[in-house]
Coordinates of C-alpha atoms in Angstrom, one line a residue:
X1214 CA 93.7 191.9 24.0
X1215 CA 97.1 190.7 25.9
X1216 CA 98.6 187.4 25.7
X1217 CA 99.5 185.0 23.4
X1218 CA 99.1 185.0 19.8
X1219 CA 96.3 182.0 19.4
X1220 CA 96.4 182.2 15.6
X1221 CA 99.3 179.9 15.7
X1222 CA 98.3 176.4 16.0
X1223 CA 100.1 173.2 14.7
X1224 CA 98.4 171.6 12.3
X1225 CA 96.5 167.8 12.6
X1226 CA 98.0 165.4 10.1
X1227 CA 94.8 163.5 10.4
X1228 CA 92.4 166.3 9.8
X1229 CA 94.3 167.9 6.9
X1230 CA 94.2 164.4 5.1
X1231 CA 90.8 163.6 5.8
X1232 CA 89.7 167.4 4.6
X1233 CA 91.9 166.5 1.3
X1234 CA 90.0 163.5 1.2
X1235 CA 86.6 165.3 0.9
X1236 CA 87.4 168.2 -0.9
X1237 CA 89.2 165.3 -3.7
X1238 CA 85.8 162.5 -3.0
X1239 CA 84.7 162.6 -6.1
X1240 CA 88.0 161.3 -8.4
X1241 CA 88.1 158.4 -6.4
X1242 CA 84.6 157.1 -6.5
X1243 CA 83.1 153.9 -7.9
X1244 CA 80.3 152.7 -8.9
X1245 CA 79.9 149.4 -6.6
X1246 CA 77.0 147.3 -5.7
X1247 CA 77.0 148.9 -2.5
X1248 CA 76.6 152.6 -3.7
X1249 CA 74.8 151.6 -6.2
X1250 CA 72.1 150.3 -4.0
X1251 CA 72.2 153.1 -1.8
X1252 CA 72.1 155.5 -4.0
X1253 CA 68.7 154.0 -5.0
X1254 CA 67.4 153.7 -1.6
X1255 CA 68.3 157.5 -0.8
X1256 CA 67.4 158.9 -4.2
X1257 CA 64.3 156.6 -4.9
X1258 CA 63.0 154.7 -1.7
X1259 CA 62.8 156.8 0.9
X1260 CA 61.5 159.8 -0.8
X1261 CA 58.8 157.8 -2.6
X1262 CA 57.7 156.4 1.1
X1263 CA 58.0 159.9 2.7
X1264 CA 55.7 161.3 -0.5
X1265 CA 52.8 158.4 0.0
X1266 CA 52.7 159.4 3.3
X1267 CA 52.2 162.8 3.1
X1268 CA 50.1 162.0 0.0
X1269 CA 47.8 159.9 1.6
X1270 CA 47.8 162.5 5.1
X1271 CA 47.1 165.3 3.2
X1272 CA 44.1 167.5 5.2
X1273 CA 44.2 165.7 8.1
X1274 CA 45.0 167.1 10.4
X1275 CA 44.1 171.1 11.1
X1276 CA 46.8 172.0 13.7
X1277 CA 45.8 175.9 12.7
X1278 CA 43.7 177.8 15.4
X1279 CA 42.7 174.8 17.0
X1280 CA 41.0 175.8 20.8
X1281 CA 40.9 173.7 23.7
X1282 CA 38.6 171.0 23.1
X1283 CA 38.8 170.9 19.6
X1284 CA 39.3 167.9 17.9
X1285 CA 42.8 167.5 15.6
X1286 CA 41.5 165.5 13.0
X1287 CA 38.8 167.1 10.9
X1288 CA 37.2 163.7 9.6

């Protein structure tokens, strides 16, 4: 195509630090009470809630060839 060459592009300050500053996350982390505790709530907690639930859902509800005026749950 005509025109300008749009490959050259100055680059952000800001965004080359910050992606230096994810692709280098992992010298600079520490183990805090803070990321300790969400590490336990992410790792732990929440799948452990999500788990019971669909533990204790399990065969519900049939949403598989269901017609009109069929009922969702089976029981």
């Amino acid at each position: 195509m005509a025109g300008l060459k749009h490959f050259k592009m100055a680059l952000d300050p800001a965004i080359v630090r910050l992606g230096h500053m994810n692709n280098n996350r992992y010298k600079y982390f520490r183990w805090t009470p803070k990321t300790a505790w969400l590490s336990l709530v992410y790792i732990g907690i929440v799948p452990g809630i999500v788990g019971y639930i669909a533990y204790t859902t399990d065969g519900r509800w049939d949403l598989r060839a269901k017609r009109r005026g069929d009922l969702i749950s089976e029981y």
